[in-house]
Coordinates of C-alpha atoms in Angstrom, one line a residue:
M1 CA -3.1 -62.6 -57.6
P2 CA 0.2 -64.6 -58.1
H3 CA 2.0 -66.5 -55.3
S4 CA 5.5 -64.8 -55.3
Q5 CA 6.5 -66.7 -52.3
S6 CA 6.5 -70.0 -54.3
S7 CA 9.5 -68.8 -56.3
A8 CA 11.7 -68.6 -53.3
P9 CA 14.4 -71.3 -52.7
R10 CA 13.1 -74.2 -51.0
G11 CA 14.7 -75.1 -47.8
R12 CA 15.9 -71.6 -47.1
V13 CA 15.4 -70.4 -43.5
R14 CA 15.6 -66.7 -42.4
L15 CA 14.8 -65.1 -39.0
A16 CA 11.5 -63.6 -38.4
R17 CA 10.9 -59.9 -38.4
G18 CA 10.3 -58.6 -35.0
A19 CA 12.7 -61.0 -33.3
S20 CA 15.5 -58.7 -32.7
P21 CA 14.4 -57.3 -29.1
W22 CA 14.5 -61.0 -27.8
L23 CA 17.2 -62.4 -30.0
L24 CA 20.0 -59.8 -29.9
P25 CA 20.6 -59.5 -26.2
T26 CA 20.4 -63.2 -25.8
V27 CA 22.9 -63.9 -28.6
A28 CA 25.2 -61.2 -27.4
T29 CA 25.2 -62.7 -23.9
A30 CA 26.1 -66.1 -25.2
A31 CA 28.9 -64.8 -27.4
V32 CA 30.5 -62.8 -24.4
S33 CA 30.2 -65.7 -22.1
L34 CA 31.8 -68.1 -24.6
A35 CA 34.6 -65.6 -25.2
R36 CA 35.2 -65.1 -21.4
S37 CA 34.9 -69.0 -20.7
R38 CA 38.3 -69.6 -22.1
R39 CA 39.9 -67.7 -19.2
S40 CA 37.4 -68.4 -16.4
G41 CA 35.6 -71.5 -15.2
R42 CA 32.9 -69.3 -13.8
W43 CA 32.2 -68.0 -17.1
A44 CA 32.2 -71.6 -18.6
A45 CA 29.4 -72.4 -16.2
V46 CA 27.4 -69.5 -17.6
A47 CA 28.1 -70.0 -21.2
V48 CA 26.4 -73.3 -21.3
P49 CA 22.8 -72.1 -20.4
T50 CA 23.3 -68.9 -22.4
T51 CA 24.3 -70.7 -25.5
A52 CA 21.6 -73.1 -25.2
L53 CA 19.1 -70.3 -24.8
A54 CA 20.5 -68.5 -27.9
A55 CA 20.3 -71.6 -29.8
G56 CA 16.7 -72.2 -28.8
M57 CA 15.8 -68.5 -29.7
L58 CA 17.2 -69.0 -33.1
W59 CA 15.1 -72.0 -33.6
F60 CA 12.0 -70.4 -32.3
F61 CA 12.5 -67.4 -34.5
R62 CA 13.1 -69.3 -37.6
D63 CA 11.2 -68.1 -40.7
P64 CA 11.3 -70.8 -43.4
E65 CA 10.5 -70.2 -47.1
R66 CA 7.3 -72.2 -48.2
E67 CA 5.7 -73.3 -51.5
I68 CA 2.3 -71.8 -51.1
A69 CA -0.5 -74.2 -51.7
Q70 CA -3.6 -73.8 -54.0
G71 CA -6.9 -73.3 -52.4
R72 CA -9.6 -70.7 -51.5
V73 CA -8.4 -70.5 -47.8
I74 CA -5.2 -71.8 -46.6
S75 CA -3.8 -72.1 -43.0
P76 CA -2.3 -68.8 -41.6
A77 CA -0.3 -70.8 -38.9
D78 CA 1.9 -73.6 -38.1
G79 CA 0.2 -75.6 -35.3
V80 CA -2.7 -78.2 -34.5
V81 CA -6.3 -77.7 -35.0
Q82 CA -7.7 -77.0 -31.5
S83 CA -11.4 -76.7 -32.4
I84 CA -13.9 -76.2 -35.2
M85 CA -16.9 -74.3 -34.2
P86 CA -20.1 -73.1 -36.1
W87 CA -20.9 -69.4 -35.4
K88 CA -24.3 -67.9 -35.1
D89 CA -23.8 -65.7 -38.2
G90 CA -23.1 -68.8 -40.4
R91 CA -19.3 -68.7 -40.3
T92 CA -17.0 -71.5 -39.0
R93 CA -14.3 -70.7 -36.6
V94 CA -11.0 -72.8 -37.0
A95 CA -8.8 -72.4 -34.1
I96 CA -5.1 -73.3 -34.5
F97 CA -2.9 -73.7 -31.4
M98 CA 0.8 -72.8 -31.8
S99 CA 3.2 -74.4 -29.4
P100 CA 6.6 -72.9 -28.7
L101 CA 8.1 -75.5 -31.1
N102 CA 6.0 -74.1 -34.1
V103 CA 7.2 -71.5 -36.6
H104 CA 5.4 -68.3 -35.3
V105 CA 5.2 -66.3 -38.4
N106 CA 1.7 -66.0 -39.7
R107 CA 0.5 -65.7 -43.2
A108 CA -2.5 -64.3 -45.1
P109 CA -5.2 -67.1 -45.5
L110 CA -6.3 -65.5 -48.8
A111 CA -5.3 -62.8 -51.2
G112 CA -7.0 -59.5 -50.7
T113 CA -6.9 -56.1 -49.0
V114 CA -6.2 -55.7 -45.2
T115 CA -9.2 -53.6 -44.3
S116 CA -8.7 -53.5 -40.5
V117 CA -5.9 -54.4 -38.1
E118 CA -7.1 -54.0 -34.4
H119 CA -5.2 -54.5 -31.3
I120 CA -7.4 -55.4 -28.4
P121 CA -5.8 -55.5 -24.9
G122 CA -6.5 -58.5 -22.7
G123 CA -5.2 -61.2 -20.4
F124 CA -2.4 -63.8 -21.0
V125 CA -3.9 -67.2 -19.9
P126 CA -2.6 -70.3 -21.8
A127 CA -3.7 -70.2 -25.5
F128 CA -5.1 -73.8 -25.2
N129 CA -7.5 -72.6 -22.4
K130 CA -11.1 -71.5 -23.4
E131 CA -10.6 -68.2 -21.5
S132 CA -7.8 -67.4 -23.9
E133 CA -10.5 -65.7 -26.2
N134 CA -10.2 -62.8 -23.7
N135 CA -6.5 -62.7 -24.2
E136 CA -4.3 -59.9 -25.8
R137 CA -5.1 -60.1 -29.5
V138 CA -5.0 -58.6 -32.9
V139 CA -8.1 -58.8 -35.1
W140 CA -7.5 -58.8 -39.0
H141 CA -10.2 -58.3 -41.7
F142 CA -9.3 -59.0 -45.3
D143 CA -11.4 -57.9 -48.3
T144 CA -11.3 -61.1 -50.5
E145 CA -12.9 -62.9 -53.4
L146 CA -14.9 -64.7 -50.7
G147 CA -16.1 -61.5 -48.9
D148 CA -15.0 -60.3 -45.5
I149 CA -12.6 -62.8 -43.9
E150 CA -11.8 -62.4 -40.1
M151 CA -8.5 -63.7 -38.6
V152 CA -7.4 -63.2 -35.0
Q153 CA -4.0 -63.6 -33.5
I154 CA -4.3 -64.5 -29.7
A155 CA -1.4 -64.1 -27.3
G156 CA -0.7 -66.9 -24.8
A157 CA 0.9 -67.0 -21.4
V158 CA 4.2 -66.3 -22.7
A159 CA 3.5 -64.6 -25.9
R160 CA 2.9 -61.0 -24.8
R161 CA 3.8 -59.3 -28.0
I162 CA 2.0 -59.6 -31.5
V163 CA 3.9 -58.0 -34.3
P164 CA 1.8 -57.1 -37.4
Y165 CA 3.9 -56.7 -40.5
V166 CA 1.4 -54.8 -42.8
P167 CA -0.9 -52.0 -42.1
E168 CA -4.5 -51.3 -43.0
G169 CA -5.0 -50.8 -46.7
T170 CA -2.2 -53.1 -47.7
K171 CA -2.9 -55.6 -50.7
V172 CA -1.6 -59.0 -49.7
E173 CA -1.0 -62.2 -51.6
Q174 CA -2.1 -65.6 -50.4
G175 CA 0.4 -67.0 -48.2
E176 CA 2.3 -63.6 -47.6
R177 CA 3.8 -63.0 -44.2
I178 CA 1.6 -60.7 -42.2
G179 CA 2.7 -60.8 -38.7
L180 CA 4.5 -62.7 -35.7
I181 CA 3.3 -63.8 -32.3
R182 CA 6.2 -64.5 -29.9
F183 CA 6.0 -67.8 -28.2
G184 CA 3.0 -70.1 -27.5
S185 CA -0.4 -68.7 -29.0
R186 CA -3.3 -69.2 -31.2
V187 CA -4.7 -68.2 -34.5
D188 CA -8.4 -68.3 -35.5
V189 CA -9.7 -68.1 -38.9
Y190 CA -13.5 -67.6 -39.6
L191 CA -14.5 -69.3 -42.7
P192 CA -17.4 -67.6 -44.4
E193 CA -20.9 -69.0 -44.7
G194 CA -21.2 -71.9 -47.1
V195 CA -17.4 -72.8 -46.8
E196 CA -16.8 -76.2 -45.2
A197 CA -13.6 -76.9 -43.2
A198 CA -11.4 -79.5 -44.6
V199 CA -9.3 -80.0 -41.6
E200 CA -10.1 -82.0 -38.5
V201 CA -9.5 -81.3 -34.7
G202 CA -6.1 -82.6 -33.7
Q203 CA -4.7 -82.2 -37.3
A204 CA -1.4 -80.5 -37.8
T205 CA -1.4 -77.4 -40.1
T206 CA 1.5 -75.6 -41.8
A207 CA 1.2 -71.8 -42.7
G208 CA 0.7 -71.3 -46.3
V209 CA 0.5 -75.1 -47.1
T210 CA -2.5 -76.7 -45.4
R211 CA -5.8 -76.0 -47.2
L212 CA -8.6 -75.2 -44.6
D213 CA -11.6 -75.2 -46.9
R214 CA -13.2 -78.1 -48.8
G215 CA -13.1 -77.4 -52.4

């Protein structure tokens, strides 16, 4: 399946889908406070933090275009590899921790068909905590050339909303945007049996760019 994302202009940045509920009120408040600060010192004091918050929100919800890499399994998330753990069924779980400074739009690790998108309620402990495995999460399954691939978006202490972009039954390209996690969080990918991880714990990853499997 071709990588349509690779034809996008390099360096172009847009805002993530699903950002509006957080972004619009913040930007509107900053705009009002800036306009009124010209007439009132009290509003000037308000304008500084609201403008800084709006700028931070714009940075957080950035969604840059990417040149999609070649590889059987690519990273679905920007972040740092938190753990690489063999599973009892022969799969290998690669857990990627996303800090609030990372891009939080997630991408499909392989081309295929989305066979399941399941929302599971849970807690909101920090995503770097082992107990975060019981956090609010969305479990994805993809039917791919490597068989069934599972990916899990895990909410963190602040990230209380996961926004899937595509429903069950959708055919996706490798590296295609599939969802957003607001603020700090984690994404797990389960490599199928026989596929060795090419990344190491502590390694930085880029969604759509970093190859997770050793070819």
